[in-house]
Coordinates of N, CA and C and ligand atoms in Angstrom, one line a residue:
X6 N 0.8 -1.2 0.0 CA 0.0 0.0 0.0 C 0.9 1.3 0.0
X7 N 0.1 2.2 -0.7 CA 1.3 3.4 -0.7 C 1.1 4.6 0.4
X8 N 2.5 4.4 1.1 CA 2.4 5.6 3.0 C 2.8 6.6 2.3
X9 N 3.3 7.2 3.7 CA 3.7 8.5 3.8 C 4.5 8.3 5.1
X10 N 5.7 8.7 5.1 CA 6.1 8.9 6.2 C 7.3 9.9 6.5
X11 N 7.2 10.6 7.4 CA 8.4 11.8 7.5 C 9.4 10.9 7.8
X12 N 10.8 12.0 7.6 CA 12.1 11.7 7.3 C 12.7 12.8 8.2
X13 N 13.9 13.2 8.7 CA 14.3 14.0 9.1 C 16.1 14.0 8.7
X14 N 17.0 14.5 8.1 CA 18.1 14.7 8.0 C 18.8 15.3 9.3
X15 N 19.4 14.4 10.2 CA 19.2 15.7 11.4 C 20.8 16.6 11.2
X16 N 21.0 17.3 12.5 CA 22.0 18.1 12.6 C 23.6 17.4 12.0
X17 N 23.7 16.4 12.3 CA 25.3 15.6 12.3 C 25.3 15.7 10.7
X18 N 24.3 15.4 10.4 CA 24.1 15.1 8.4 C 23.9 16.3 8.3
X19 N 24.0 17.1 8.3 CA 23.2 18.2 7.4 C 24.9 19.1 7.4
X20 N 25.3 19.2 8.9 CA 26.3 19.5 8.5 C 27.5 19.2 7.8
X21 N 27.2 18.1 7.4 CA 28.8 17.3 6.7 C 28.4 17.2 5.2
X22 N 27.0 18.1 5.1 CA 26.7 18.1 3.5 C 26.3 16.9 2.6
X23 N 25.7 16.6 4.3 CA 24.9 14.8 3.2 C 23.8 15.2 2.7
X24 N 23.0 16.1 2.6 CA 21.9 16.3 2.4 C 21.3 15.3 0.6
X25 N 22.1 15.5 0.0 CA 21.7 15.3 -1.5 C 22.0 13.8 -1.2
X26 N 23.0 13.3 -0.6 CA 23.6 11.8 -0.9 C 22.2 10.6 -0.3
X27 N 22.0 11.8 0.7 CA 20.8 11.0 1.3 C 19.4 11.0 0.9
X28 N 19.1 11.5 -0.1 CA 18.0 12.2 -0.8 C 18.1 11.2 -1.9
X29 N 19.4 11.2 -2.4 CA 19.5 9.9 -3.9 C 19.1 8.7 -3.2
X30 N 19.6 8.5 -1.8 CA 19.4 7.0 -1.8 C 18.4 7.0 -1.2
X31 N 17.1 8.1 -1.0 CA 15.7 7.6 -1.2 C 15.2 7.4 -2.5
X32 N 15.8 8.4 -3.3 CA 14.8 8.3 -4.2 C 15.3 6.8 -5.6
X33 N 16.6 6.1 -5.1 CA 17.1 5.9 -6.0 C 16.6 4.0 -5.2
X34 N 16.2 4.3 -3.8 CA 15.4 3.0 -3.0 C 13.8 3.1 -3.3
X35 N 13.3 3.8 -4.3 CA 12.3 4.3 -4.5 C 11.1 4.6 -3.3
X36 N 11.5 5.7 -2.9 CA 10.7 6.5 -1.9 C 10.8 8.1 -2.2
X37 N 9.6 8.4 -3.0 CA 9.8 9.8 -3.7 C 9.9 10.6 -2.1
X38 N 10.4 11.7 -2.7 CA 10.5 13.4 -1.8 C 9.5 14.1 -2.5
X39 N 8.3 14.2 -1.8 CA 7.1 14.5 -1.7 C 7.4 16.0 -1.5
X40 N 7.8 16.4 -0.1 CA 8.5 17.9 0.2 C 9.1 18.0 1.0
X41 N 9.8 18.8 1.0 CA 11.2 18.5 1.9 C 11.7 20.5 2.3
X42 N 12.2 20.7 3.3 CA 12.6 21.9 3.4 C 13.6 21.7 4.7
X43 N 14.6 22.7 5.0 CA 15.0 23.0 5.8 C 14.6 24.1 6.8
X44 N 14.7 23.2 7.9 CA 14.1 24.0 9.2 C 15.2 24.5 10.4
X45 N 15.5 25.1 11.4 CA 16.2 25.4 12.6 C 14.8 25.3 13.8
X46 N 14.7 24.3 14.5 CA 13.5 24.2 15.2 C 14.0 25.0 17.0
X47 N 13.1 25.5 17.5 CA 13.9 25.5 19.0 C 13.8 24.1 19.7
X48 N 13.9 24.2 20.7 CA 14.3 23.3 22.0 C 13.4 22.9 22.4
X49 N 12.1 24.0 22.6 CA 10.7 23.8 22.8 C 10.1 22.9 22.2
X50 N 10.1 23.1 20.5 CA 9.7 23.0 19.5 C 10.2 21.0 19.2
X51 N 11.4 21.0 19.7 CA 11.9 19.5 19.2 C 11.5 18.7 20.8
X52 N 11.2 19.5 21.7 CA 10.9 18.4 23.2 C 9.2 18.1 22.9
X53 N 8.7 18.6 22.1 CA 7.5 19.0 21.6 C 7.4 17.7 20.3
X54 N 8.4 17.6 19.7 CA 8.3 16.7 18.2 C 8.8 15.2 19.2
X55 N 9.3 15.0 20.1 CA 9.4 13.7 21.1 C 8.8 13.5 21.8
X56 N 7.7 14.0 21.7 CA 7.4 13.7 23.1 C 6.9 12.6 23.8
X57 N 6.8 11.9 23.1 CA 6.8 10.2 23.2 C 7.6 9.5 24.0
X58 N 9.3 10.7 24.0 CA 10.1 10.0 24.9 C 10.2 11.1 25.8
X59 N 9.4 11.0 25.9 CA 9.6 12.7 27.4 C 10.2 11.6 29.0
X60 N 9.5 10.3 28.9 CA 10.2 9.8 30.5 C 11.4 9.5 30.2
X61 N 11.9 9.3 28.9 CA 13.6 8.7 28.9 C 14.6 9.3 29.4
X62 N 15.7 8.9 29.9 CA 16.9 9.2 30.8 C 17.5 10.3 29.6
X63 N 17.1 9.9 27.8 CA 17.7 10.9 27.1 C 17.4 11.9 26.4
X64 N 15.9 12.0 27.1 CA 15.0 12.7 26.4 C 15.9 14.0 26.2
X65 N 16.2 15.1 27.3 CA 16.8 15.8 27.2 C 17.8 16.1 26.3
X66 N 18.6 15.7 26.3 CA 20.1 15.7 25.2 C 19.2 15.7 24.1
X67 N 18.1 14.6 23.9 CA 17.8 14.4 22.8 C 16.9 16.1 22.1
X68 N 16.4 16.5 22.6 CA 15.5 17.7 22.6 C 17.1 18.6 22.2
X69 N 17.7 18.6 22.5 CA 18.8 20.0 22.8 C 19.8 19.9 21.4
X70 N 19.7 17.9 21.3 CA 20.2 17.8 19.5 C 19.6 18.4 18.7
X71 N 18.4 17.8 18.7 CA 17.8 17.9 17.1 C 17.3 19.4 17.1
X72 N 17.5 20.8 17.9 CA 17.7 21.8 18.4 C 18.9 22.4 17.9
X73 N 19.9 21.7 17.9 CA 21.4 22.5 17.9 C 22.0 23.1 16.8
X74 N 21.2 22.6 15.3 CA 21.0 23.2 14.1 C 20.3 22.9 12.9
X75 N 20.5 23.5 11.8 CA 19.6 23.4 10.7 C 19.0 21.4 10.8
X76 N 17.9 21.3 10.2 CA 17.8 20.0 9.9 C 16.7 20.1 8.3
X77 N 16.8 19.0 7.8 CA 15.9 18.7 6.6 C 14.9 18.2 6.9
X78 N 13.7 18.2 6.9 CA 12.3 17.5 7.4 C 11.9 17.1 6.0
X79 N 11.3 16.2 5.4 CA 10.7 15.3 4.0 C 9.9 14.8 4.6
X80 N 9.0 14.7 3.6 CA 7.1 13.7 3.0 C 8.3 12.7 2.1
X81 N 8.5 11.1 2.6 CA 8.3 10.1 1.7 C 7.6 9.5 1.7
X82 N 7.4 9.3 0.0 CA 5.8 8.9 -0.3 C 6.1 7.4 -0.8
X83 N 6.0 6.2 -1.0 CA 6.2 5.0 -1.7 C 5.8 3.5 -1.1
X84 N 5.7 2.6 -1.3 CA 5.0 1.3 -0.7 C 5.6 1.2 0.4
X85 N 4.5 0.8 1.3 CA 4.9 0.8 2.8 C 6.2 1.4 3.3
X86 N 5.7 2.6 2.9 CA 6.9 3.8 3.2 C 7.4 3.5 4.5
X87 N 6.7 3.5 5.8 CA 7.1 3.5 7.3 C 8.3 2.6 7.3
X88 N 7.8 1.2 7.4 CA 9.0 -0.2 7.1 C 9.9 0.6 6.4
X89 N 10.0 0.4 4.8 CA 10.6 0.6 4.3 C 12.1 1.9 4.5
X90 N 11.2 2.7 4.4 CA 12.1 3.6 5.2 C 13.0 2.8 7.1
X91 N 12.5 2.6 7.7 CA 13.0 2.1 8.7 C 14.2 1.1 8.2
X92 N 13.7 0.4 7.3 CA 14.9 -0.6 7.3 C 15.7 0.2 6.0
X93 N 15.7 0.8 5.4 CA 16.7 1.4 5.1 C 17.5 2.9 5.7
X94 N 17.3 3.3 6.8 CA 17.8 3.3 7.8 C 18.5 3.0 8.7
X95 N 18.4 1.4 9.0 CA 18.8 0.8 9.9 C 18.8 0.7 11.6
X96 N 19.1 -0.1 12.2 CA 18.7 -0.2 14.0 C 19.1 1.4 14.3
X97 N 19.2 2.2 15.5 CA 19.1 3.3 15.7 C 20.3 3.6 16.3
X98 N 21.1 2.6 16.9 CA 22.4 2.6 17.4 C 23.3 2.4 15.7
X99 N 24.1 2.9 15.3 CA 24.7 3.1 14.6 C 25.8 1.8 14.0
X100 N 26.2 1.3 15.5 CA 27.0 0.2 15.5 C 26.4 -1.2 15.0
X101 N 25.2 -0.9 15.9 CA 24.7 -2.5 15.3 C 23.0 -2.0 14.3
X102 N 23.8 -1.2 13.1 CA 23.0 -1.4 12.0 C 23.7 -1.7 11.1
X103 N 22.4 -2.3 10.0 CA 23.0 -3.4 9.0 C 23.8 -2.5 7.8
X104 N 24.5 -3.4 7.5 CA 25.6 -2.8 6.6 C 24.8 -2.4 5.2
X105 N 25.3 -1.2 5.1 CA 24.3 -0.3 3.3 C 23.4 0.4 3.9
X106 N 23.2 0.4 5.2 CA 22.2 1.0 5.9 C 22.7 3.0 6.5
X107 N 21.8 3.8 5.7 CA 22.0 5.1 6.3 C 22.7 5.2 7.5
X108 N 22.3 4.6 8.6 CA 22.9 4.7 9.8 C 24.0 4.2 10.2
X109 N 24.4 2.9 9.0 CA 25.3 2.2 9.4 C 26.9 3.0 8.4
X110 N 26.1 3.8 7.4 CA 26.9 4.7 6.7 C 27.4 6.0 6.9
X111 N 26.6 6.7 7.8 CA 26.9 8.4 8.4 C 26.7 8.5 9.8
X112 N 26.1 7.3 10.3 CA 25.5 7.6 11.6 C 27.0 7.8 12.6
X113 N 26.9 8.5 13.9 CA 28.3 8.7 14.2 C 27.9 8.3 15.6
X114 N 27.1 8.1 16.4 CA 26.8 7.5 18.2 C 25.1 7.4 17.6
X115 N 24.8 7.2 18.5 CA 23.0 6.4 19.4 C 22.7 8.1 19.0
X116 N 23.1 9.2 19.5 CA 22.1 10.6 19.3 C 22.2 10.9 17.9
X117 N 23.9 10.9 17.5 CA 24.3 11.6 16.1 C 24.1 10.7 15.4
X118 N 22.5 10.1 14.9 CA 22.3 8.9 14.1 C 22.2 9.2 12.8
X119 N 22.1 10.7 12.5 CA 21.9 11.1 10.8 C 20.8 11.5 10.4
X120 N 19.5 10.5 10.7 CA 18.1 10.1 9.8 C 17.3 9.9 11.2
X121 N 15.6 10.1 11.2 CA 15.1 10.0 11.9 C 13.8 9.7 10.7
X122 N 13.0 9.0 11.1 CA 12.0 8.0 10.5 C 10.6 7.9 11.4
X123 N 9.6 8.3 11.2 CA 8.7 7.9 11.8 C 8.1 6.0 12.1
X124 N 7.8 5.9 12.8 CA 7.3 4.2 13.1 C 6.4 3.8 12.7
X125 N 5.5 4.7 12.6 CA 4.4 4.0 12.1 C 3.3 5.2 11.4
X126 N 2.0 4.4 10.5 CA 1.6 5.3 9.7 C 1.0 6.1 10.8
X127 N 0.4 5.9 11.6 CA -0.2 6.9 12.3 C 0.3 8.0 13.0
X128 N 1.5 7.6 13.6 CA 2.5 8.5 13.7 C 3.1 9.2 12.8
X129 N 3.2 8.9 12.1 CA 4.2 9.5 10.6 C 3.2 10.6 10.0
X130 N 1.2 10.4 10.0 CA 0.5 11.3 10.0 C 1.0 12.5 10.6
X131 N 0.9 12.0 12.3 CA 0.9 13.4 13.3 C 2.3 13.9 12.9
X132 N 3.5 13.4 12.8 CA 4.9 14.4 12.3 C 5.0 14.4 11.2
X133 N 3.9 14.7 10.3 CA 4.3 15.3 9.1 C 3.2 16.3 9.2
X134 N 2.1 16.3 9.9 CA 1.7 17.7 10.4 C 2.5 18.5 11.1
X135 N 2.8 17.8 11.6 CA 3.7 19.1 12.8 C 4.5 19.6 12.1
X136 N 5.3 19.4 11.0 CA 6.1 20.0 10.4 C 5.4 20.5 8.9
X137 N 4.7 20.1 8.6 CA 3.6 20.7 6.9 C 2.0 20.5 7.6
X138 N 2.0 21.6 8.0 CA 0.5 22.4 8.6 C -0.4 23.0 7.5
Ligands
LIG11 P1 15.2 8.7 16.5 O1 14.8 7.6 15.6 O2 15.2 10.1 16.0 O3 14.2 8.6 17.8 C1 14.6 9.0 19.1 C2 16.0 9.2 19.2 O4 16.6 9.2 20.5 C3 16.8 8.1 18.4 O5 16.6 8.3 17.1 C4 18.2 8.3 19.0 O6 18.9 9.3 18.2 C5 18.0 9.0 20.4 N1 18.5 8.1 21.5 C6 19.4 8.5 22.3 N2 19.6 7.5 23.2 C7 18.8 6.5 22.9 C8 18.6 5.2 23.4 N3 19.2 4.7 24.5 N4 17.6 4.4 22.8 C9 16.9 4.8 21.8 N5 17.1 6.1 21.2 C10 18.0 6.9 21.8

């Protein structure tokens, strides 16, 4: 079936100028770029886009990351985008994702993972509103 699911380029990527390399290997794993823009979110703004992990020990740091500069937010649009996108991605810790895997290619620790992916469609709804209102 054909999803939708947000993408996010975070800070670690954006600054090392992955932005395009990681764009081809959606669109080239066929998952169109529906729309895509660059944002600078505040602090507020990203403890707000997690809030899901607001009890975690890393919530914080995590809010203060994806806060600390520019990031890319994208609509991928293509068959069971959520999955799809996830596994090409890879596990979230960097180390133990699979090899060819975004995260297993730029990702630099567990925070500075590169890519962030919604989980599921219903989710992937609510953060692609939050970011295309
Ligand atoms: P992301 O897919 O953007 O969703 C939440 C983020 O929390 C995750 O990627 C990681 O970058 C970050 N994070 C930091 N520590 C952990 C942890 N111990 N377990 C899971 N996610 C973590």
């Amino acid at each position: 079936m054909t999803e939708q699911t947000l993408s996010i380029i975070k800070p670690d990527a954006v600054e090392r100028n992955l932005e395009n390399e990681i764009k081809l290997f959606f669109e080239n794993n066929n998952l169109k770029i529906v729309k895509s823009k660059k944002v600078k979110i505040s602090k507020d703004e990203a403890c707000q886009f997690y809030k899901v992990h607001q009890t975690k020990p890393f919530y914080n740091d995590l809010c203060n990351y994806l806060s600390s500069g520019p990031i890319i937010v994208m609509i991928l649009e293509g068959e069971n985008a959520v999955l799809h996108n996830r596994k090409l991605m890879g596990a979230t810790d960097p180390k133990k994702a699979e090899k060819g895997t975004l995260r297993e290619k730029y990702g630099i620790s567990i925070d500075k993972n590169s890519v962030h992916g919604s989980d599921s469609v219903e989710n992937g709804k609510i953060e692609i509103n939050f970011f295309f209102k």
